[in-house]
Amino acid sequence: MTKHGLIKGAATAALFALSAAAVQAQEIIRAVTFVPAQVSFARNFQNFVDLVNERGEGVVQIQVIGGPETIPNERMGEAQQNGIADMFLLPAGLYLNIVPEGEAFAGSNKDPMTVREEGGLDLVNQMFHEKANAHVLAHVDGGAAFHLWTTEKPGVADDGQVDLSGLRLRSSPLYRAFLEELGATIVVQGASEVYTSLERGVVDGTGYPVTGLRDFGWDKFIKYRIDPGFFQTDVLISMNLDAWNNLSDEAKEIVNQAAIEHEISSFEDNTALTEEESKLLAEGGIETIELTGEQRQMFLETAYDIAWKRLMERDPTHHDALKAIFFEDF
C-alpha cells in the first residue's frame, strides 16, 4: 500500500473511531407511555420526544419503547421505581398507592404553569424522590378535566346531587371514590378494555377527559356527557430518579428545558383540542347535561373534597402545604 493510502486508511479509521465514540457518548433515555401510540396523550408526548431529540443530537436522545402493551398500566409506577424503563408518560393517579401526594395534580384547579411558578413541582418532587424513586419533569396536557360519559341518562337525588345508582361505570383508582359517592357500581379496568365492556354492556359508561374518547372509539356507545368536568388530567412526564441523576448536566438541561416548554405548549394544544373534540362529539349525537347553580357547586365540592380528604387519610404530612399551592377555593 502507498504512503498516501496508509494515511487515508488511518484517517478513515480515526473518523470511524470518533463516530463510534460519539454514539457511545450520546445518552439514551428509554420511554414508555400509558396509552397506545395512536391516542392523543401519546401523540402529544411524541412532540416532546422530537424536541429533545432535535436539541439533544449527539448528547441525549429519547427512544419510545412501547405503551401499555409493554408494561401494563397498573405496573408502571412500580416499573418506574425499579428502573425497568427510564422515562414514563404516566398519570400520577395510577400509582397513588406509592405516592399519595400525586393526588395534588388531579385535585388542582390551577394550571400547571402557575403551580410550577409557586413552587408546587419542587415541593411534590420531594415526595416522588423519596417514595417512588422518581423525578417529575412536567405536568403535561393540563387544562382538561375528567367528565362522566354514560350510555343511560343519570338520575337526580332528593338533595339535587347527580345520582348514578344502577349504573356500572368503569373507573380508575383516581376517581373511584367520587363515582361511588354518587352511587355508581364500579368496574376498575384499563382504558384498552373499555370498548369491549361498552359493546357488551358490561359497563354503562366511564370517566375520562374529552380528548381520547374518539381515539378509543367509545363515542360509538356513549350517549350522555355530564358537565362540569371534575379534577384535572394528571399526566406527568417523569423519570426513574437514578436514571435522571445519571444524566450529564448538559443532557439534564436539554431535557428539563424541553419539558418546561412542552408543559406550556401541551396545555395550549390540549385546550384547543378539547374544544374541537367537544364539538365533534356533540355533532356525533352525544348530549351534554350541564349542571348549574347549587347542583354544579355540590358536584364539584364533592369531587375535590374526596380527593384532598383521601390524601389526608393516606399521608397528612404535606397535605396543607400542597393544597395551599395546588388548590384555590371556589
Short mmCIF file of C-alpha atoms in Angstrom, two decimals:
data_model
loop_
_atom_site.label_atom_id
_atom_site.label_comp_id
_atom_site.label_asym_id
_atom_site.label_seq_id
_atom_site.Cartn_x
_atom_site.Cartn_y
_atom_site.Cartn_z
CA MET A 1 0.00 0.00 0.00
CA THR A 2 1.29 3.51 -0.83
CA LYS A 3 2.13 6.03 1.82
CA HIS A 4 -0.90 8.07 0.69
CA GLY A 5 -3.10 5.00 1.05
CA LEU A 6 -1.82 4.33 4.56
CA ILE A 7 -2.53 7.89 5.62
CA LYS A 8 -6.01 7.79 4.06
CA GLY A 9 -6.72 4.46 5.74
CA ALA A 10 -5.58 5.76 9.10
CA ALA A 11 -7.71 8.88 8.71
CA THR A 12 -10.76 6.81 7.83
CA ALA A 13 -10.19 4.54 10.82
CA ALA A 14 -9.83 7.57 13.07
CA LEU A 15 -13.06 9.02 11.69
CA PHE A 16 -14.94 5.80 12.40
CA ALA A 17 -13.45 5.70 15.88
CA LEU A 18 -14.63 9.24 16.54
CA SER A 19 -18.10 8.41 15.21
CA ALA A 20 -18.29 5.33 17.44
CA ALA A 21 -17.17 7.38 20.43
CA ALA A 22 -19.85 9.98 19.65
CA VAL A 23 -22.53 7.29 19.50
CA GLN A 24 -21.31 5.83 22.78
CA ALA A 25 -21.25 9.27 24.39
CA GLN A 26 -24.84 10.00 23.38
CA GLU A 27 -27.11 9.19 26.30
CA ILE A 28 -30.25 7.16 25.55
CA ILE A 29 -33.47 7.51 27.56
CA ARG A 30 -35.92 4.62 27.15
CA ALA A 31 -39.51 5.86 27.45
CA VAL A 32 -42.89 4.17 27.96
CA THR A 33 -46.37 5.69 27.57
CA PHE A 34 -49.52 4.73 29.47
CA VAL A 35 -51.67 4.81 26.32
CA PRO A 36 -51.15 3.32 22.84
CA ALA A 37 -49.31 5.40 20.26
CA GLN A 38 -52.49 6.45 18.41
CA VAL A 39 -54.09 8.12 21.46
CA SER A 40 -53.76 11.90 21.81
CA PHE A 41 -51.71 11.77 25.01
CA ALA A 42 -49.06 9.61 23.32
CA ARG A 43 -49.13 11.74 20.18
CA ASN A 44 -48.57 14.87 22.28
CA PHE A 45 -45.71 13.17 24.10
CA GLN A 46 -44.06 12.49 20.75
CA ASN A 47 -43.82 16.27 20.26
CA PHE A 48 -41.73 16.43 23.44
CA VAL A 49 -39.61 13.50 22.30
CA ASP A 50 -38.97 15.16 18.95
CA LEU A 51 -37.98 18.41 20.66
CA VAL A 52 -35.47 16.67 22.92
CA ASN A 53 -34.05 14.59 20.08
CA GLU A 54 -33.61 17.65 17.86
CA ARG A 55 -31.86 19.69 20.53
CA GLY A 56 -30.03 16.77 22.04
CA GLU A 57 -28.45 15.33 18.92
CA GLY A 58 -25.08 13.92 19.93
CA VAL A 59 -25.87 14.46 23.62
CA VAL A 60 -29.15 12.79 24.60
CA GLN A 61 -31.95 11.00 22.75
CA ILE A 62 -35.30 9.56 23.82
CA GLN A 63 -36.44 6.22 22.41
CA VAL A 64 -40.10 5.33 22.95
CA ILE A 65 -40.01 1.58 23.51
CA GLY A 66 -43.75 1.00 23.92
CA GLY A 67 -47.00 1.63 25.72
CA PRO A 68 -49.32 -0.42 27.92
CA GLU A 69 -48.63 -3.46 25.76
CA THR A 70 -45.05 -3.26 27.07
CA ILE A 71 -45.83 -2.58 30.74
CA PRO A 72 -49.45 -2.76 31.99
CA ASN A 73 -50.77 0.49 33.47
CA GLU A 74 -51.14 -0.97 36.94
CA ARG A 75 -47.44 -1.93 36.99
CA MET A 76 -45.96 1.26 35.58
CA GLY A 77 -45.45 3.04 38.91
CA GLU A 78 -43.54 0.06 40.23
CA ALA A 79 -41.64 -0.28 36.94
CA GLN A 80 -40.52 3.34 37.18
CA GLN A 81 -39.50 2.86 40.79
CA ASN A 82 -37.38 -0.15 39.83
CA GLY A 83 -35.89 1.38 36.68
CA ILE A 84 -37.45 -1.06 34.21
CA ALA A 85 -37.54 1.94 31.85
CA ASP A 86 -36.05 5.42 32.25
CA MET A 87 -38.91 7.77 31.40
CA PHE A 88 -42.67 7.44 31.71
CA LEU A 89 -45.65 9.31 30.38
CA LEU A 90 -47.84 8.31 33.31
CA PRO A 91 -50.71 9.87 35.30
CA ALA A 92 -50.00 10.28 39.00
CA GLY A 93 -53.41 8.78 39.72
CA LEU A 94 -52.26 5.37 38.52
CA TYR A 95 -49.79 4.96 41.38
CA LEU A 96 -51.26 6.79 44.36
CA ASN A 97 -50.51 3.65 46.36
CA ILE A 98 -46.83 4.56 46.01
CA VAL A 99 -47.06 8.37 46.15
CA PRO A 100 -50.36 9.53 47.70
CA GLU A 101 -49.23 13.12 47.20
CA GLY A 102 -49.72 12.63 43.45
CA GLU A 103 -53.35 13.36 44.33
CA ALA A 104 -52.44 17.05 44.21
CA PHE A 105 -52.16 17.09 40.42
CA ALA A 106 -55.71 15.90 39.77
CA GLY A 107 -57.01 17.75 42.82
CA SER A 108 -55.65 21.01 41.47
CA ASN A 109 -57.81 23.70 39.89
CA LYS A 110 -54.81 25.81 38.86
CA ASP A 111 -52.90 25.47 35.61
CA PRO A 112 -49.55 23.60 35.71
CA MET A 113 -47.52 26.70 34.90
CA THR A 114 -48.89 28.59 37.90
CA VAL A 115 -48.26 25.61 40.16
CA ARG A 116 -44.67 25.40 38.92
CA GLU A 117 -44.10 29.13 39.47
CA GLU A 118 -45.42 28.85 43.03
CA GLY A 119 -43.05 26.02 43.88
CA GLY A 120 -45.52 23.15 43.63
CA LEU A 121 -43.37 20.93 41.42
CA ASP A 122 -40.32 21.34 43.64
CA LEU A 123 -42.41 20.51 46.68
CA VAL A 124 -44.08 17.43 45.24
CA ASN A 125 -40.77 16.15 43.89
CA GLN A 126 -39.55 15.76 47.46
CA MET A 127 -42.17 13.04 47.90
CA PHE A 128 -41.69 11.47 44.46
CA HIS A 129 -37.94 11.24 45.08
CA GLU A 130 -38.39 9.62 48.48
CA LYS A 131 -41.34 7.31 47.84
CA ALA A 132 -41.24 6.45 44.14
CA ASN A 133 -37.57 6.85 43.21
CA ALA A 134 -38.93 9.18 40.52
CA HIS A 135 -38.33 12.72 39.32
CA VAL A 136 -41.24 14.69 37.84
CA LEU A 137 -40.22 16.82 34.88
CA ALA A 138 -43.58 18.29 33.90
CA HIS A 139 -47.34 18.15 34.35
CA VAL A 140 -48.43 17.93 30.72
CA ASP A 141 -51.72 18.05 28.83
CA GLY A 142 -53.18 20.11 31.66
CA GLY A 143 -56.25 22.26 31.43
CA ALA A 144 -58.57 19.35 30.66
CA ALA A 145 -60.95 17.93 33.21
CA PHE A 146 -62.47 14.48 33.56
CA HIS A 147 -66.10 14.08 32.54
CA LEU A 148 -68.72 11.43 33.14
CA TRP A 149 -69.78 9.63 29.97
CA THR A 150 -72.80 7.32 30.12
CA THR A 151 -75.00 5.20 27.89
CA GLU A 152 -78.03 5.99 30.05
CA LYS A 153 -79.26 9.27 31.50
CA PRO A 154 -78.28 9.56 35.18
CA GLY A 155 -80.84 10.39 37.84
CA VAL A 156 -81.04 13.17 40.40
CA ALA A 157 -81.17 12.54 44.17
CA ASP A 158 -83.57 14.32 46.54
CA ASP A 159 -80.85 16.81 47.51
CA GLY A 160 -80.20 17.67 43.86
CA GLN A 161 -76.98 15.71 43.56
CA VAL A 162 -76.31 13.60 40.48
CA ASP A 163 -77.44 10.03 41.16
CA LEU A 164 -75.56 7.23 39.41
CA SER A 165 -77.41 4.42 41.17
CA GLY A 166 -77.97 1.45 38.89
CA LEU A 167 -75.13 2.41 36.56
CA ARG A 168 -71.97 0.33 36.23
CA LEU A 169 -69.14 2.71 35.43
CA ARG A 170 -65.57 1.94 34.53
CA SER A 171 -63.25 3.87 36.78
CA SER A 172 -59.60 4.37 37.54
CA PRO A 173 -58.40 4.47 41.17
CA LEU A 174 -58.20 8.25 40.89
CA TYR A 175 -61.93 8.97 40.78
CA ARG A 176 -63.37 5.69 42.01
CA ALA A 177 -64.36 7.12 45.41
CA PHE A 178 -66.15 10.05 43.75
CA LEU A 179 -68.23 7.82 41.49
CA GLU A 180 -69.04 5.55 44.42
CA GLU A 181 -70.19 8.58 46.41
CA LEU A 182 -72.62 9.32 43.58
CA GLY A 183 -73.98 5.78 43.79
CA ALA A 184 -72.30 4.08 40.84
CA THR A 185 -71.24 0.44 40.79
CA ILE A 186 -67.56 0.44 39.92
CA VAL A 187 -65.64 -1.65 37.42
CA VAL A 188 -61.90 -0.93 37.58
CA GLN A 189 -60.15 -1.66 34.29
CA GLY A 190 -57.63 -0.19 31.90
CA ALA A 191 -58.71 2.11 29.09
CA SER A 192 -57.89 -0.55 26.49
CA GLU A 193 -60.65 -2.78 27.89
CA VAL A 194 -63.44 -0.20 27.88
CA TYR A 195 -64.52 -0.54 24.23
CA THR A 196 -65.34 -4.22 24.64
CA SER A 197 -67.03 -3.58 28.00
CA LEU A 198 -69.26 -0.89 26.48
CA GLU A 199 -70.00 -3.07 23.46
CA ARG A 200 -71.07 -6.00 25.65
CA GLY A 201 -72.93 -3.91 28.20
CA VAL A 202 -70.51 -4.80 30.98
CA VAL A 203 -70.28 -1.09 31.82
CA ASP A 204 -72.70 1.79 31.25
CA GLY A 205 -70.05 4.46 30.94
CA THR A 206 -66.76 5.79 32.22
CA GLY A 207 -64.91 8.81 33.47
CA TYR A 208 -62.39 10.29 31.03
CA PRO A 209 -61.22 13.57 29.51
CA VAL A 210 -62.78 14.75 26.25
CA THR A 211 -59.55 14.07 24.39
CA GLY A 212 -59.08 10.39 23.78
CA LEU A 213 -62.75 9.41 23.72
CA ARG A 214 -62.92 9.19 19.92
CA ASP A 215 -59.41 7.72 19.74
CA PHE A 216 -60.66 4.71 21.70
CA GLY A 217 -63.95 4.58 19.76
CA TRP A 218 -66.10 4.90 22.88
CA ASP A 219 -68.24 7.57 21.23
CA LYS A 220 -69.92 4.73 19.30
CA PHE A 221 -71.75 3.76 22.52
CA ILE A 222 -71.81 6.89 24.70
CA LYS A 223 -75.00 8.98 24.69
CA TYR A 224 -74.54 11.45 27.55
CA ARG A 225 -71.81 13.73 28.85
CA ILE A 226 -72.21 15.25 32.32
CA ASP A 227 -70.71 18.70 32.85
CA PRO A 228 -68.89 20.34 34.58
CA GLY A 229 -65.68 18.42 34.32
CA PHE A 230 -64.04 17.49 37.60
CA PHE A 231 -60.40 17.18 38.66
CA GLN A 232 -57.69 17.86 36.10
CA THR A 233 -55.81 15.46 33.88
CA ASP A 234 -52.76 14.45 35.91
CA VAL A 235 -50.44 13.20 33.16
CA LEU A 236 -46.79 13.55 34.10
CA ILE A 237 -43.52 13.20 32.28
CA SER A 238 -41.29 11.64 34.89
CA MET A 239 -38.08 9.65 35.12
CA ASN A 240 -36.64 6.99 37.31
CA LEU A 241 -34.60 9.06 39.77
CA ASP A 242 -31.42 7.05 39.29
CA ALA A 243 -31.68 7.44 35.51
CA TRP A 244 -32.23 11.19 35.92
CA ASN A 245 -29.27 11.58 38.27
CA ASN A 246 -27.04 9.62 35.91
CA LEU A 247 -27.63 12.03 33.03
CA SER A 248 -24.92 14.57 32.32
CA ASP A 249 -25.62 18.18 33.28
CA GLU A 250 -25.90 19.05 29.59
CA ALA A 251 -28.43 16.29 28.98
CA LYS A 252 -30.43 17.31 32.06
CA GLU A 253 -30.59 20.90 30.85
CA ILE A 254 -31.84 19.87 27.40
CA VAL A 255 -34.50 17.52 28.79
CA ASN A 256 -35.63 19.88 31.55
CA GLN A 257 -35.97 22.91 29.29
CA ALA A 258 -37.90 20.91 26.72
CA ALA A 259 -40.20 19.63 29.49
CA ILE A 260 -40.95 23.17 30.69
CA GLU A 261 -41.73 24.32 27.16
CA HIS A 262 -43.86 21.24 26.46
CA GLU A 263 -45.81 21.82 29.67
CA ILE A 264 -46.89 25.18 28.26
CA SER A 265 -47.47 24.13 24.64
CA SER A 266 -49.32 20.94 25.59
CA PHE A 267 -51.63 22.95 27.86
CA GLU A 268 -52.46 25.29 24.99
CA ASP A 269 -52.80 22.45 22.48
CA ASN A 270 -54.92 20.38 24.84
CA THR A 271 -57.28 23.29 25.49
CA ALA A 272 -57.79 23.78 21.75
CA LEU A 273 -58.14 20.03 21.14
CA THR A 274 -60.74 19.73 23.91
CA GLU A 275 -62.87 22.41 22.25
CA GLU A 276 -62.53 20.76 18.85
CA GLU A 277 -63.31 17.27 20.14
CA SER A 278 -66.27 18.55 22.19
CA LYS A 279 -67.79 19.97 19.03
CA LEU A 280 -67.27 16.73 17.12
CA LEU A 281 -68.75 14.62 19.92
CA ALA A 282 -71.81 16.86 20.07
CA GLU A 283 -72.22 16.66 16.30
CA GLY A 284 -71.96 12.88 16.67
CA GLY A 285 -75.03 12.88 18.90
CA ILE A 286 -73.68 12.90 22.45
CA GLU A 287 -75.95 15.06 24.61
CA THR A 288 -74.38 17.28 27.27
CA ILE A 289 -76.16 17.52 30.61
CA GLU A 290 -74.97 20.82 32.07
CA LEU A 291 -75.21 21.13 35.85
CA THR A 292 -75.77 24.69 37.05
CA GLY A 293 -76.13 26.69 40.25
CA GLU A 294 -76.17 24.79 43.53
CA GLN A 295 -76.18 21.44 41.75
CA ARG A 296 -72.94 22.31 39.98
CA GLN A 297 -71.35 23.58 43.20
CA MET A 298 -72.36 20.44 45.09
CA PHE A 299 -70.98 18.19 42.34
CA LEU A 300 -67.58 19.92 42.27
CA GLU A 301 -67.25 20.23 46.04
CA THR A 302 -67.96 16.52 46.43
CA ALA A 303 -65.27 15.63 43.90
CA TYR A 304 -62.50 17.86 45.23
CA ASP A 305 -63.30 17.21 48.90
CA ILE A 306 -62.91 13.49 48.29
CA ALA A 307 -59.55 13.96 46.57
CA TRP A 308 -58.00 16.05 49.32
CA LYS A 309 -59.60 14.01 52.09
CA ARG A 310 -58.11 10.87 50.57
CA LEU A 311 -54.64 12.41 50.67
CA MET A 312 -55.16 13.47 54.29
CA GLU A 313 -56.13 9.92 55.24
CA ARG A 314 -53.22 8.30 53.42
CA ASP A 315 -50.48 10.68 54.48
CA PRO A 316 -51.31 14.06 56.06
CA THR A 317 -47.67 15.18 56.29
CA HIS A 318 -47.69 17.53 53.29
CA HIS A 319 -51.46 17.90 52.79
CA ASP A 320 -51.75 21.52 53.89
CA ALA A 321 -48.64 22.71 52.05
CA LEU A 322 -49.70 21.02 48.82
CA LYS A 323 -53.29 22.21 48.97
CA ALA A 324 -52.16 25.80 49.57
CA ILE A 325 -50.29 25.76 46.26
CA PHE A 326 -52.34 23.42 44.07
CA PHE A 327 -55.89 24.40 45.02
CA GLU A 328 -57.88 27.62 45.12
CA ASP A 329 -61.23 27.67 46.90
CA PHE A 330 -64.29 28.11 44.72
#
